[in-house]
Short mmCIF file of C-alpha atoms in Angstrom, two decimals:
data_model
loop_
_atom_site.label_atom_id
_atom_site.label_comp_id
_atom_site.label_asym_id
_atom_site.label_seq_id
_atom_site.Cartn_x
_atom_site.Cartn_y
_atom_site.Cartn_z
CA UNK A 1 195.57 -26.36 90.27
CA UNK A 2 193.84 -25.08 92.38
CA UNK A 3 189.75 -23.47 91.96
CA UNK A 4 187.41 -20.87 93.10
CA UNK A 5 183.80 -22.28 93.55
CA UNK A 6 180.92 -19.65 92.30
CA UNK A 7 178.07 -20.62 93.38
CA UNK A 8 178.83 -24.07 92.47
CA UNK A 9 180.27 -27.00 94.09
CA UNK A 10 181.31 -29.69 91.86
CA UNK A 11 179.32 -33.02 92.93
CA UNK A 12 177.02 -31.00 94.63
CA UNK A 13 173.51 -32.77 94.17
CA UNK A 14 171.31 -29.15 93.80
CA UNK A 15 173.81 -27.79 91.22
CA UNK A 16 173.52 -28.45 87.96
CA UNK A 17 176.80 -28.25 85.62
CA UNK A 18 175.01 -26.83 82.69
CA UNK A 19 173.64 -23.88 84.46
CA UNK A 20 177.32 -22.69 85.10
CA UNK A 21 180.05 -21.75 82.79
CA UNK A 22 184.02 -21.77 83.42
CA UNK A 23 186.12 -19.13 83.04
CA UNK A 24 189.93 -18.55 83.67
CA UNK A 25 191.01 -15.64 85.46
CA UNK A 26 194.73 -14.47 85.55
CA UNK A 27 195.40 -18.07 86.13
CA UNK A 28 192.30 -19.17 88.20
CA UNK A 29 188.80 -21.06 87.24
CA UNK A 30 185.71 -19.20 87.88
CA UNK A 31 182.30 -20.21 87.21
CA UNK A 32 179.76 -18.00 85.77
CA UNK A 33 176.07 -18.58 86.30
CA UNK A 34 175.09 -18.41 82.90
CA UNK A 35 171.80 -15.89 82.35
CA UNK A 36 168.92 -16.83 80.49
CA UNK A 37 168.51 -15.28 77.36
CA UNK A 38 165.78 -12.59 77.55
CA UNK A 39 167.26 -11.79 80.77
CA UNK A 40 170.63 -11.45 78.52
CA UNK A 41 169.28 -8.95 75.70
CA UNK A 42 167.31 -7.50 78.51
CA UNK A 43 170.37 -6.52 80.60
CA UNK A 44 172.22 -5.73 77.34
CA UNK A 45 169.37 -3.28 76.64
CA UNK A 46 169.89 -1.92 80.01
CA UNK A 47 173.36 -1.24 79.56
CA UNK A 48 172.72 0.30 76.10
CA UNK A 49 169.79 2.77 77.54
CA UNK A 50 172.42 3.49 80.67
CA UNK A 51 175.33 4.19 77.96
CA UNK A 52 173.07 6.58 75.93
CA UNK A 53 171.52 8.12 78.98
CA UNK A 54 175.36 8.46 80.55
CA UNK A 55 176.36 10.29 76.77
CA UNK A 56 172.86 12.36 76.30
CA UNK A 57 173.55 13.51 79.89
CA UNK A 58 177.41 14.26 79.26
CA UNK A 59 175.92 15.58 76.36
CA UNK A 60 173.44 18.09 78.62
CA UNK A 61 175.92 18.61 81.10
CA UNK A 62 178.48 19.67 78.30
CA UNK A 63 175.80 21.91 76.71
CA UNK A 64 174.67 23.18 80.15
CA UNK A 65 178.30 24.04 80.91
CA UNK A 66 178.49 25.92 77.13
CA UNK A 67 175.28 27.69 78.04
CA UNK A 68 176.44 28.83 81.14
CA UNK A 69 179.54 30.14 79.93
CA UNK A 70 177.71 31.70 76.66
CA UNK A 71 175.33 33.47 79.10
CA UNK A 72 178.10 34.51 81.96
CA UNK A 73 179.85 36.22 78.69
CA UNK A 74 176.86 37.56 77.32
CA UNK A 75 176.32 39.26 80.53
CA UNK A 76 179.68 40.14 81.22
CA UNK A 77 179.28 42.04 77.30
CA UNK A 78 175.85 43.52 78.66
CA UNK A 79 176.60 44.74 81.63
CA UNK A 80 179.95 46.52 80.00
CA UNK A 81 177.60 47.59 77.86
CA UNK A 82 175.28 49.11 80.03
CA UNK A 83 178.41 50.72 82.25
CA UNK A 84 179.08 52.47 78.67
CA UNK A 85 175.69 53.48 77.90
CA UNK A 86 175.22 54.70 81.80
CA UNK A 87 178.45 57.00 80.95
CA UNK A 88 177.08 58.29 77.75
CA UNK A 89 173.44 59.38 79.31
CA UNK A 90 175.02 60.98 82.09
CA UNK A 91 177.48 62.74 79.61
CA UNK A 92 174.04 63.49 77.42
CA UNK A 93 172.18 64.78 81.41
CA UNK A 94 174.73 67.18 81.36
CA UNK A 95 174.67 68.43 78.13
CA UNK A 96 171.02 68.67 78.69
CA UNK A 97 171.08 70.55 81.68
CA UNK A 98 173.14 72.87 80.67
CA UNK A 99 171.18 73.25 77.05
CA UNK A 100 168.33 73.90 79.16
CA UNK A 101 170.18 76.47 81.28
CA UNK A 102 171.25 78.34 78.05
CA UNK A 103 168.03 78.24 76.96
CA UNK A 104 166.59 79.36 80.49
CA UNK A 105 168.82 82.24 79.95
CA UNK A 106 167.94 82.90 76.00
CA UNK A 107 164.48 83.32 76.86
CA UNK A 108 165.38 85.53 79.84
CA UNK A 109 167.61 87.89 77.56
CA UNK A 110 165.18 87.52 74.68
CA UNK A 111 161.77 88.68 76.88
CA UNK A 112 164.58 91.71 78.25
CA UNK A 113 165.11 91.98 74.67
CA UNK A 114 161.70 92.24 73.55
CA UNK A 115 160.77 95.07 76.29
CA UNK A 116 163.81 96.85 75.03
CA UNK A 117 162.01 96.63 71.81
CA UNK A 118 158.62 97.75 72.92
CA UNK A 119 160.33 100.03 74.57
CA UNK A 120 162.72 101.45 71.39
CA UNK A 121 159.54 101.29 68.80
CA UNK A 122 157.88 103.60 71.08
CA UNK A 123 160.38 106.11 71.27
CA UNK A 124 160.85 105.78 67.80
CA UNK A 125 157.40 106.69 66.92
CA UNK A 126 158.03 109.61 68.93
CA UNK A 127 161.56 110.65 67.43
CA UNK A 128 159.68 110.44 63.67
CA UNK A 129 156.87 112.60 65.00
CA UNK A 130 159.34 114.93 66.20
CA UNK A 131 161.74 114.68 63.70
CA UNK A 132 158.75 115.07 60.88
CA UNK A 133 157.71 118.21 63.38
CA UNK A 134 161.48 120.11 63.12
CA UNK A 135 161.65 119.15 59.77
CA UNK A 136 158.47 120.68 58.54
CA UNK A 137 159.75 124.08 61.43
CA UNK A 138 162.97 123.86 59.49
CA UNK A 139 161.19 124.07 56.17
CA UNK A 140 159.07 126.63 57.30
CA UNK A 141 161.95 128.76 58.95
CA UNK A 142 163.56 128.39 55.44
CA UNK A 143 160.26 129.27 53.49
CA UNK A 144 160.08 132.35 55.88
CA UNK A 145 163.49 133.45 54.90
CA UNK A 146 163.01 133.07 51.25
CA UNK A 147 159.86 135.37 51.19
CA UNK A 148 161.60 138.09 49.63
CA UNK A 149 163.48 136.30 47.47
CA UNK A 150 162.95 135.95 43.89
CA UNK A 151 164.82 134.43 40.91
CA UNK A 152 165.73 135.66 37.16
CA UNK A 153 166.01 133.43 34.82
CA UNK A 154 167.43 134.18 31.10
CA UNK A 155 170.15 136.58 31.83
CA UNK A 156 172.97 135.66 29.56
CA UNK A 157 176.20 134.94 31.96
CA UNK A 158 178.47 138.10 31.87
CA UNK A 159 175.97 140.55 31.72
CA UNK A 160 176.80 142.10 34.50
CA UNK A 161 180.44 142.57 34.59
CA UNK A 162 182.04 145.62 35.02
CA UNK A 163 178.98 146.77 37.38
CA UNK A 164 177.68 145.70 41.14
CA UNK A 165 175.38 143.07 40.67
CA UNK A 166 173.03 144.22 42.91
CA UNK A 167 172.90 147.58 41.14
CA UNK A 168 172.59 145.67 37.82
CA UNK A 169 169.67 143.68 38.60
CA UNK A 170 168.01 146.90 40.04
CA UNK A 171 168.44 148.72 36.56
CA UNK A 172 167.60 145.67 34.50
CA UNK A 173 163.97 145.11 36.51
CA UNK A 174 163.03 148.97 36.31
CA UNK A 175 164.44 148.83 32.57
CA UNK A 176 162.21 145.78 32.10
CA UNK A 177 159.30 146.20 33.87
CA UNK A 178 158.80 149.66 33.46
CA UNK A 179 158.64 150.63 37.11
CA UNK A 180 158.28 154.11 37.84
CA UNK A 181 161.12 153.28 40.98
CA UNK A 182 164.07 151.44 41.28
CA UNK A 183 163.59 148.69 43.26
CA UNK A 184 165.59 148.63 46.83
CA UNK A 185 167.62 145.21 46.71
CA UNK A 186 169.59 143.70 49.92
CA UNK A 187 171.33 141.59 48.10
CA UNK A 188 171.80 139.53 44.12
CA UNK A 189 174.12 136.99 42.48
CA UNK A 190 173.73 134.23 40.46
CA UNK A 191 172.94 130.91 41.58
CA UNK A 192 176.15 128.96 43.50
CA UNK A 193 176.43 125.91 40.88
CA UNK A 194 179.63 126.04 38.42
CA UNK A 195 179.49 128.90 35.99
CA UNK A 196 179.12 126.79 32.65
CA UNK A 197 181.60 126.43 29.97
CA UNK A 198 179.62 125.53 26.78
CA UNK A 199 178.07 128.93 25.50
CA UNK A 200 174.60 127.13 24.71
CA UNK A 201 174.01 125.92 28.23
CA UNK A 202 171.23 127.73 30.26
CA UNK A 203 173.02 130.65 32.00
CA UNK A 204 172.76 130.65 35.92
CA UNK A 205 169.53 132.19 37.40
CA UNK A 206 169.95 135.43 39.85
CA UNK A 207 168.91 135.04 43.11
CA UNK A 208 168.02 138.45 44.60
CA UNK A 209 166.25 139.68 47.96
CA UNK A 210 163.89 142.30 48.05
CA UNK A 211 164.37 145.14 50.61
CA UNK A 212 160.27 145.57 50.93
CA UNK A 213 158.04 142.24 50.62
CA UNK A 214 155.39 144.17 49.06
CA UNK A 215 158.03 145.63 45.95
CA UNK A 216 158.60 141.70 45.70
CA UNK A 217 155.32 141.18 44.90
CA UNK A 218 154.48 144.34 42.81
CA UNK A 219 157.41 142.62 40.43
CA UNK A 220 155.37 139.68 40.37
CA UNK A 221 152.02 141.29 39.86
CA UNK A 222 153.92 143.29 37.03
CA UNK A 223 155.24 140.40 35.42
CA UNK A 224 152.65 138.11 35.35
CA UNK A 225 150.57 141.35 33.08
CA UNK A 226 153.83 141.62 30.85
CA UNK A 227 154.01 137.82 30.31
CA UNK A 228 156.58 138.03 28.06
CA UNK A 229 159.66 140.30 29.45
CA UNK A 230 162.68 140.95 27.25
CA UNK A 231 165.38 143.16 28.68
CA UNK A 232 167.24 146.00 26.58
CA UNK A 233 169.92 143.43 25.48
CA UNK A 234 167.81 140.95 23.90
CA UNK A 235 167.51 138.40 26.43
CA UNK A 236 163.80 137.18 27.15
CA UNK A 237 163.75 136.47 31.40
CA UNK A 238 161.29 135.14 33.67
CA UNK A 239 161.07 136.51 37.27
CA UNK A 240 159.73 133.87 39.97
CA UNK A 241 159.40 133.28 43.77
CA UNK A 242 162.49 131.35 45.35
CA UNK A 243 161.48 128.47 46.99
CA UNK A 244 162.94 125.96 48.55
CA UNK A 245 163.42 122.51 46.83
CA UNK A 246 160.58 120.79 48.74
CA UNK A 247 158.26 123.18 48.17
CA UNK A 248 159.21 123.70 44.84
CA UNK A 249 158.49 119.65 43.67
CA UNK A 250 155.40 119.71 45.81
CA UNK A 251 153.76 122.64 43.56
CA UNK A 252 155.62 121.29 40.13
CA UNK A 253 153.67 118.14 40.86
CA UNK A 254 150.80 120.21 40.12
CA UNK A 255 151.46 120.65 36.81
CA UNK A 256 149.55 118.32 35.30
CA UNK A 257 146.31 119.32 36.69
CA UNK A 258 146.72 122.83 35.70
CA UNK A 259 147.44 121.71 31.96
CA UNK A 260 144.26 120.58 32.14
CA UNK A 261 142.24 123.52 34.41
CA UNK A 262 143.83 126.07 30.98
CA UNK A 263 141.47 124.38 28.80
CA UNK A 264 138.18 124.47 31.03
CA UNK A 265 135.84 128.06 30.66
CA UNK A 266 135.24 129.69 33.44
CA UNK A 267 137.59 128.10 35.58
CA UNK A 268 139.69 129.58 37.82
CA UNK A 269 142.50 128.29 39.54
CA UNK A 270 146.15 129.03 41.80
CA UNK A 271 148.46 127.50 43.54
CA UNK A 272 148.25 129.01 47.28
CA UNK A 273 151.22 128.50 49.14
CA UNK A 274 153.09 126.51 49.67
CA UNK A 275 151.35 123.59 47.75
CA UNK A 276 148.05 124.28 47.94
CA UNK A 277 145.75 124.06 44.25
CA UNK A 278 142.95 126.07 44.57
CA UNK A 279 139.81 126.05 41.88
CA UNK A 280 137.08 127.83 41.37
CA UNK A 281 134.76 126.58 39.19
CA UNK A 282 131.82 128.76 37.43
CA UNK A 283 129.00 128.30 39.69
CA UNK A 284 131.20 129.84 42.27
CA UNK A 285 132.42 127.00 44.68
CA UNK A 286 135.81 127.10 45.76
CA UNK A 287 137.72 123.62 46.22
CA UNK A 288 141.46 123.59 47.74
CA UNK A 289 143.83 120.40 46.85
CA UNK A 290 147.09 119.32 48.78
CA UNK A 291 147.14 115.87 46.76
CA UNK A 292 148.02 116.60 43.35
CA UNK A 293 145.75 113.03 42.49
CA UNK A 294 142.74 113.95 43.84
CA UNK A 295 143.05 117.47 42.49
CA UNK A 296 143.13 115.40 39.13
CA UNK A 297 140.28 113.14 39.63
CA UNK A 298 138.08 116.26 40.55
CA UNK A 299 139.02 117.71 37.67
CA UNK A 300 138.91 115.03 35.28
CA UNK A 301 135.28 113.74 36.49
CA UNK A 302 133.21 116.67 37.86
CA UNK A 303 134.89 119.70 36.22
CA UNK A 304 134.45 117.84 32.72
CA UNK A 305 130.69 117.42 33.13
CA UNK A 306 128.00 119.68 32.36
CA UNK A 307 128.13 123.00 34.06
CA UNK A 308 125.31 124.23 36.03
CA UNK A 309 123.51 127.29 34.68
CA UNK A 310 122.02 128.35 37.93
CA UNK A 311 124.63 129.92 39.95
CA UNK A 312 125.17 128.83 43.97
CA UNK A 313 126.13 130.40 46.98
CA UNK A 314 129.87 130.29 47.55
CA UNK A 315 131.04 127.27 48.79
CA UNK A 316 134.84 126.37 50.14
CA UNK A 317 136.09 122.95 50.32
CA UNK A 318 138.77 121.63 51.62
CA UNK A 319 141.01 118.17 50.37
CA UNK A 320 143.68 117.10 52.12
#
């Protein structure tokens, strides 16, 4: 059998047996210098502190490696990410640029607009004032040819048959008014709306033109003495001007305030055409009304009051 001396030689005279131990490798004897024991548990300690500093740094190494990965996927995720979000603010530039190019060109169209506008209102203030200018020509140019006109109210329809109306009417206003002539008529005929079909319906007025404008008003004149004209058949008329329709609501509006001028003494009042009230009250001032209001405040508040006994000189004024 053979050994293997570790730092010990059998018989040896500086070795010590009991400092040595004896162990039997795959077949062999070794000796083992045995370690004191606080150097033991001190090298055992060793060993434990190098185990648990070998697993804490597996242990970092494992979590470093986890981290890393964690982090390269993270930004790997972010910088997708960010790719995407790149593409959707360039996609939102564009759509921004070319919002603010339609909006560039709104304002453009709208400030073209706006002149056009200006432009428009001012030619449209000028179209009313002309348009309000041939109307009131056009109402005047119809006045004009109305000023020998004159209407009959109260003949009963049929009256005339069998004769000319215009010879008719001429009989019936010499027959009525007592004229010492027969009036010279252009033209008569009843008014153009539907003849009516119930027998106690107001017959149709005449319409007639005067050959003369001053026989038109001498029927007038003679009329407004008679007051109350009744023709040979029974039928009581009334004979006044032919205006137009404007004219004839402007001086109907009227009305009112010359209900109220019939009950004042020593008033005197007309309607001057086409519209135009005027009053005259007893100290001899003249006032002249196109609004039928203010003709009624005047009347209602100055007229009313107290009349002046001493008289003045003649006065005209004029409301508009």
């Amino acid at each position: 059998m053979s050994f293997l001396l570790l730092g010990f030689i059998p018989g040896h005279p500086q070795t010590k047996q009991k400092d040595y131990n004896w162990e039997t490798h795959h077949g062999q004897l070794h000796s083992v210098r045995k370690m004191p024991k606080n150097q033991s548990r001190q090298a055992d300690s060793q060993e434990a502190n190098a185990s648990n500093q070998r697993e804490v740094l597996d242990a970092i190494s494992a979590l470093r490696e986890e981290l890393m990965t964690t982090m390269a996927n993270t930004a790997k995720t972010h910088s997708d990410q960010l790719v995407e979000l790149q593409g959707s603010l360039e996609k939102i530039e564009c759509k921004i640029q070319d919002t603010t190019g339609r909006v560039t060109d709104l304002e453009t169209a709208a400030a073209a607009h706006s002149d056009s506008i200006h432009a428009m209102q001012a030619d449209m203030g000028e179209m009313k004032k002309e348009l309000a200018f041939l109307r009131d020509r056009c109402e005047d140019l119809e006045t004009r040819s109305r000023r020998c006109n004159l209407r009959i109210m109260g003949v009963k329809e049929g009256r005339e048959d069998g004769s000319l109306t215009t010879q008719f009417v001429e009989e019936l206003l010499a027959e009525s008014l007592k004229l010492t002539s027969v009036p010279l008529l252009d033209r008569a005929h009843r008014s153009l709306r539907s003849k009516p079909s119930d027998g106690n319906a107001p017959p149709r007025a005449f319409v007639i033109k005067c050959h003369y404008f001053r026989e038109k008003e001498s029927i007038l004149k003679k009329a407004a003495e008679l007051k109350t004209i009744t023709t040979k058949n029974g039928d009581r008329i009334t004979i006044l001007p032919d205006y137009t329709q404007t004219v004839s609501k402007q001086r109907a509006a009227f009305g009112e305030v010359r209900s109220l001028l019939r009950g004042l003494h020593r008033v005197r009042y007309g309607l001057l055409f086409p519209a135009t009230l005027r009053i005259t009250t007893p100290e001899g001032e003249e006032f002249r009304f196109k609004c039928p209001l203010e003709a009624k405040k005047f009347v209602t508040t100055k007229l009313k009051q107290k009349s002046k006994n001493k008289r003045v000189k003649h006065k005209i004024h004029n409301y508009t």
